[in-house]
CSV table of C-alpha atoms in Angstrom, one decimal:
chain,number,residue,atom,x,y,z
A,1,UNK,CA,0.0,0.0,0.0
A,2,UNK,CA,1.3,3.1,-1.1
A,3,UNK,CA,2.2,5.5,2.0
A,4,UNK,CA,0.9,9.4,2.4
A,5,UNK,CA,1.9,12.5,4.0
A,6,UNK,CA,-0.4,15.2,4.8
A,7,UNK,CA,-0.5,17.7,7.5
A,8,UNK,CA,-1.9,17.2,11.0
A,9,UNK,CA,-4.0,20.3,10.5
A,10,UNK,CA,-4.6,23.6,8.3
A,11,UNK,CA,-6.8,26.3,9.2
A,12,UNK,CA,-8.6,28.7,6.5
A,13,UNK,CA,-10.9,31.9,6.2
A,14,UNK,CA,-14.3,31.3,5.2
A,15,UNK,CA,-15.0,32.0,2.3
A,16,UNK,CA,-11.6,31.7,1.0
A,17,UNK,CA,-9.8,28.7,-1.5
A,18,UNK,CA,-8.1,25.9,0.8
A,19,UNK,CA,-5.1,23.9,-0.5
A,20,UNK,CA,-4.7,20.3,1.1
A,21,UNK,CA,-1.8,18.6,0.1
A,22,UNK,CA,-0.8,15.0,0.0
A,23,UNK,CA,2.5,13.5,-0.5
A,24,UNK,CA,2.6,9.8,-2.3
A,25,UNK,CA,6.2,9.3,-3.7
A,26,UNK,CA,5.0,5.4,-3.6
A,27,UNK,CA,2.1,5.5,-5.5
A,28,UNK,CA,1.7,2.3,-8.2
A,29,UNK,CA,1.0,3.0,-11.6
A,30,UNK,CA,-2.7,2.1,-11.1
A,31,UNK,CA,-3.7,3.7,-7.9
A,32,UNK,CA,-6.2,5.8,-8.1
A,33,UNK,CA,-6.1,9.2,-5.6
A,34,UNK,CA,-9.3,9.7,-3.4
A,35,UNK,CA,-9.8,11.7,-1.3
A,36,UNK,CA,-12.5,11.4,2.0
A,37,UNK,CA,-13.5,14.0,4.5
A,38,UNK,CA,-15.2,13.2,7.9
A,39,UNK,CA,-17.2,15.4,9.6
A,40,UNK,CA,-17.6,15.8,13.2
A,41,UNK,CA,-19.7,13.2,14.8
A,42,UNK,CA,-20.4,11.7,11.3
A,43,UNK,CA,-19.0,8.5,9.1
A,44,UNK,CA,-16.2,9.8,6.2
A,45,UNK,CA,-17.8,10.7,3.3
A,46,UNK,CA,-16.2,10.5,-0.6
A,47,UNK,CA,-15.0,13.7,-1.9
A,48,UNK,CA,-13.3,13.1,-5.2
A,49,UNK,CA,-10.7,11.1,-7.1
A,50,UNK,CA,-8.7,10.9,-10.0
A,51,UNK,CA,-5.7,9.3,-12.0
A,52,UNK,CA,-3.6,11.7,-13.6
A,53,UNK,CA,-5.6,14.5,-15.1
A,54,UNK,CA,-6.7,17.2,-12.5
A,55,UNK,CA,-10.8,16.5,-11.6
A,56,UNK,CA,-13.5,18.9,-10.5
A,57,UNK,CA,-16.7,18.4,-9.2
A,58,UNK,CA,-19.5,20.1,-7.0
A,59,UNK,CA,-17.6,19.7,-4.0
A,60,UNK,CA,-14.1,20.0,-5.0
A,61,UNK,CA,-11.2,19.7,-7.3
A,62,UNK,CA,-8.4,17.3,-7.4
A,63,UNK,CA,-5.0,18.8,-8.6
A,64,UNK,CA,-2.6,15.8,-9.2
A,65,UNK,CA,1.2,16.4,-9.9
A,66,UNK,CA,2.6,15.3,-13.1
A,67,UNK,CA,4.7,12.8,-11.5
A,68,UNK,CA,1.4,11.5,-9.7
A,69,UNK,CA,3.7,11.8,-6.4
A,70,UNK,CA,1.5,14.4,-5.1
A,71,UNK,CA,-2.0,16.0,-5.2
A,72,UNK,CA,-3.7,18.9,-3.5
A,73,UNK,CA,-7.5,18.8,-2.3
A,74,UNK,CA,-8.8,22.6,-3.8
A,75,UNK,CA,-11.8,24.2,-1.9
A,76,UNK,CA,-12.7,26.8,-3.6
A,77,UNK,CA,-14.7,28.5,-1.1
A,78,UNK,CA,-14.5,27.3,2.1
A,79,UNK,CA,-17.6,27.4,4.8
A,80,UNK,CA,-17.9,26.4,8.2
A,81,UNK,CA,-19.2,22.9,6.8
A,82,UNK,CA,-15.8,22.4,5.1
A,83,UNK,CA,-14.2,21.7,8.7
A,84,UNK,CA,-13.2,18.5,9.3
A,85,UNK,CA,-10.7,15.3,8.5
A,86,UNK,CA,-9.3,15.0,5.2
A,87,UNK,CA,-8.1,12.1,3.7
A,88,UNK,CA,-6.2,11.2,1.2
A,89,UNK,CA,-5.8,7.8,0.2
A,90,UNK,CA,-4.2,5.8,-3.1
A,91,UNK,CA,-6.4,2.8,-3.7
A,92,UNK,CA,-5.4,0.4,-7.0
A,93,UNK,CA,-8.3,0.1,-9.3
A,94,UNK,CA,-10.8,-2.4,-8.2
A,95,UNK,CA,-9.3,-3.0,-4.6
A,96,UNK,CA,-12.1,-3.3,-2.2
A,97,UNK,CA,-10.3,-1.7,0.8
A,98,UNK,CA,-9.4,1.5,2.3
A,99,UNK,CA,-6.7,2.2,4.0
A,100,UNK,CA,-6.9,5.3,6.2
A,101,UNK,CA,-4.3,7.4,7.4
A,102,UNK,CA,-4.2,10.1,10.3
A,103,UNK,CA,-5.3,12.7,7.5
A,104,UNK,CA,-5.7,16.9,8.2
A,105,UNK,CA,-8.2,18.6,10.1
A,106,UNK,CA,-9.0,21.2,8.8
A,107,UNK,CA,-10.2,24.4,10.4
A,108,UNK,CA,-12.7,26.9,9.2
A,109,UNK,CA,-12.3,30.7,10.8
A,110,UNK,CA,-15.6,32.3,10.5
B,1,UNK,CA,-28.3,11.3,3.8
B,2,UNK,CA,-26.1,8.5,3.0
B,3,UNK,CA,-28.3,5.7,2.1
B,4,UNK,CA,-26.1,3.7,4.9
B,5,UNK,CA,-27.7,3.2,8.3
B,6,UNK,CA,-27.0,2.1,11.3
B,7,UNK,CA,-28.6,1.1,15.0
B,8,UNK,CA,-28.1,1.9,17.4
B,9,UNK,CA,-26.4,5.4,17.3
B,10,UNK,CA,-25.3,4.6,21.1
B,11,UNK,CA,-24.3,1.6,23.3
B,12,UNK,CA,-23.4,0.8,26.5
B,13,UNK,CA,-22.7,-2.2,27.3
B,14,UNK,CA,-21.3,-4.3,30.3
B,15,UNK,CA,-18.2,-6.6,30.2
B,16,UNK,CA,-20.4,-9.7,30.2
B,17,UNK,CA,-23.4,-8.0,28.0
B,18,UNK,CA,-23.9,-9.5,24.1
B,19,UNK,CA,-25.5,-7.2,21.9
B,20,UNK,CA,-25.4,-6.7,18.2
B,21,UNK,CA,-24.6,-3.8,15.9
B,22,UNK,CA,-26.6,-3.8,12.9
B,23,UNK,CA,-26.4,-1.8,9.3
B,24,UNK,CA,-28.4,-1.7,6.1
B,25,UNK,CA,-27.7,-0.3,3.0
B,26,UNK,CA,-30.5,0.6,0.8
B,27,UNK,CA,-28.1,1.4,-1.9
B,28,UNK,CA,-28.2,-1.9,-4.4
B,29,UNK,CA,-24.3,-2.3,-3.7
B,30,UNK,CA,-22.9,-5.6,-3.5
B,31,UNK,CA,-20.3,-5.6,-0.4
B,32,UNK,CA,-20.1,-4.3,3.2
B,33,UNK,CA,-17.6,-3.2,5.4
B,34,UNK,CA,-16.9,-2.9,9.1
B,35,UNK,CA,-14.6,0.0,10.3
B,36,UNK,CA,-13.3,1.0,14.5
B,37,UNK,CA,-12.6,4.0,14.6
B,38,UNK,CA,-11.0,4.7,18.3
B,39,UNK,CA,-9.5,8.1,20.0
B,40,UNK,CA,-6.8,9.7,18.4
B,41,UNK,CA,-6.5,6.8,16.5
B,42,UNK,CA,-7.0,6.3,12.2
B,43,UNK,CA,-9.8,4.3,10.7
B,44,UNK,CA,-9.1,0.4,11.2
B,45,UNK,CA,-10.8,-1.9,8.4
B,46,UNK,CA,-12.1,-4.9,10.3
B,47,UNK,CA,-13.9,-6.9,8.1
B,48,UNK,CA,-15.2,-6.8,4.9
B,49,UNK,CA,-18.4,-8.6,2.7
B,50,UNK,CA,-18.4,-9.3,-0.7
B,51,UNK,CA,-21.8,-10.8,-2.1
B,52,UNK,CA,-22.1,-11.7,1.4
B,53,UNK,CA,-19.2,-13.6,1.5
B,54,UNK,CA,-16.7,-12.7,4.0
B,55,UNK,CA,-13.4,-11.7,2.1
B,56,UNK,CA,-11.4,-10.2,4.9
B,57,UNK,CA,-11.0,-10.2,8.7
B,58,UNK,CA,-8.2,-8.1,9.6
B,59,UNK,CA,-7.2,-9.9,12.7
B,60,UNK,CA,-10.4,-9.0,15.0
B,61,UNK,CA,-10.4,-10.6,17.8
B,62,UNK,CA,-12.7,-13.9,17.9
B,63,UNK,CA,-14.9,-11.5,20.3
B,64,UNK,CA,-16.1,-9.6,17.8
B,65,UNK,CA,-18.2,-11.8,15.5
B,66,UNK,CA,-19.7,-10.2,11.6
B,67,UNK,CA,-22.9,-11.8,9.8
B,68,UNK,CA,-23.7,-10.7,6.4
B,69,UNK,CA,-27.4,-12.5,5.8
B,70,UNK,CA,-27.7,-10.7,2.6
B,71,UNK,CA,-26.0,-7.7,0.5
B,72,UNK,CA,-28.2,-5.4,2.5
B,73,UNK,CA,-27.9,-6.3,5.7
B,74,UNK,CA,-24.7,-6.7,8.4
B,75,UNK,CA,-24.0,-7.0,11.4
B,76,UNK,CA,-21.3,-7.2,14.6
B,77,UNK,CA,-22.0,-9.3,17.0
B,78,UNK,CA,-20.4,-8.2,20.1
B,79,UNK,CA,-19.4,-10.7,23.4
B,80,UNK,CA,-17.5,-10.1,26.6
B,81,UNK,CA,-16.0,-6.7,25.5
B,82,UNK,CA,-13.2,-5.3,27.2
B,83,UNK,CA,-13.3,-1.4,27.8
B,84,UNK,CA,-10.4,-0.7,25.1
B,85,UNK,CA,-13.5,-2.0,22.9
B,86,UNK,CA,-14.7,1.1,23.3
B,87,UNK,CA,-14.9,2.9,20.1
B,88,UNK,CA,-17.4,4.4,17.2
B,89,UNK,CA,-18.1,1.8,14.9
B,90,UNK,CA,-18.4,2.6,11.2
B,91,UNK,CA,-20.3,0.7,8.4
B,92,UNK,CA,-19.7,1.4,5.2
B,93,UNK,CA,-21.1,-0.6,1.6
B,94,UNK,CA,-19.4,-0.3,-2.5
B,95,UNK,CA,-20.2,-1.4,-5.7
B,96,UNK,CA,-17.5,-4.1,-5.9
B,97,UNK,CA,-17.0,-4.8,-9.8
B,98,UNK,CA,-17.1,-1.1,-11.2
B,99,UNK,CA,-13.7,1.0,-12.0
B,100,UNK,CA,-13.7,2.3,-8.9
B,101,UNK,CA,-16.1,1.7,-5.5
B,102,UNK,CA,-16.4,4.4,-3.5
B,103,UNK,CA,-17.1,3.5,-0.2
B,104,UNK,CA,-20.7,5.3,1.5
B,105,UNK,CA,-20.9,4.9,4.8
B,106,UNK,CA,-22.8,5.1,8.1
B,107,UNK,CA,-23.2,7.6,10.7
B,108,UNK,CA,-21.4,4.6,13.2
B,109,UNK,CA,-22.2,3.1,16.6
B,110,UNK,CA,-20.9,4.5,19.9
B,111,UNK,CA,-19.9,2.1,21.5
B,112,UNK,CA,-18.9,2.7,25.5
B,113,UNK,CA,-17.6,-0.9,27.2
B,114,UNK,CA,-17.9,-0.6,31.4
């Protein structure tokens, strides 16, 4: 399993883009990038994922180096309902497991 | 709302108590998976279900015993606990056989072991 780096935690202004990086310098060729977040008091829930071109979608958008041995987590807009864990995670294609590290917490200033 | 849910949101239980922790998953996926997620601690996979057939146990102890009756349904049966037992237990379900299955899952148990 490839290993990741992220910060323990990161805060942010409401309202203003939040860059989450992840460090994966053992990523296999096939792993995928997701990425979770975990609220407080509630199960993770899936954010976004990708290979090697950058993804965007209604919640976020996944930046991924060109050497796939990093990515960043973009929020463009962060609210108070953006605090919480993020995690990201390399998972080979078709693997039925996740493996989930200490992620960042994130923390929103109002 | 996830379409993952689980009961009861909070249990306590004594040493010698059994009780069961039960999920459904009204999702139409095909495997189900049981997370502990303690203090200060990550996420640990502890077993997971795929079409009901157990595929991993990620050496829980015996005193923690899964049942998957049908791809909708699991649950943890739980007998003569210890306190470090104590912990918020996740369920989580995936569409095994896709490109990529994106776990959904529960709210969790929390579980308190006096």
């Amino acid at each position: 399993d490839a290993k990741t780096t992220q910060p323990n935690s990161m805060e942010s202004n409401e309202e203003e883009p939040v860059h989450l990086p992840c460090n994966h310098s053992t990523i296999s060729g096939t792993d995928y990038i997701h990425w979770y977040r975990q609220l407080p008091s509630q199960g993770p829930e899936y954010v976004i994922h990708g290979l090697t071109s950058n993804v965007n979608n209604r919640m976020a958008s996944l930046a991924i180096a060109e050497d796939r041995k990093s990515s960043t987590l973009i929020l463009h807009r962060a609210t108070l309902r953006d605090a919480a864990v993020y995690y990201c995670i390399p998972i080979p294609v078709r693997d039925d497991k996740i493996i989930f590290g200490k992620g960042t917490r994130l923390h929103i200033l109002p | 709302e996830t379409g993952v849910t689980q009961t009861p949101r909070h249990l306590v239980m004594g040493m010698t108590n059994k009780k069961s922790l039960k999920c459904e998953q009204h999702l139409g996926h095909n495997a189900m998976y049981w997370y502990k997620q303690s203090a200060k601690k990550p996420l640990e996979l502890m077993f997971v279900y795929n079409f009901k057939e157990q595929t991993e146990n990620n050496s829980v102890p015996s005193r923690f015993s899964p049942e998957c009756p049908n791809s909708s349904h699991l649950f943890l049966h739980l007998h003569t606990l210890q306190p470090e037992d104590s912990a918020l237990y996740l369920c989580a379900s995936s569409q095994i056989g896709t490109s990529l299955g994106e776990q959904y899952f529960g709210p969790g148990t929390r579980l308190t072991v006096t």
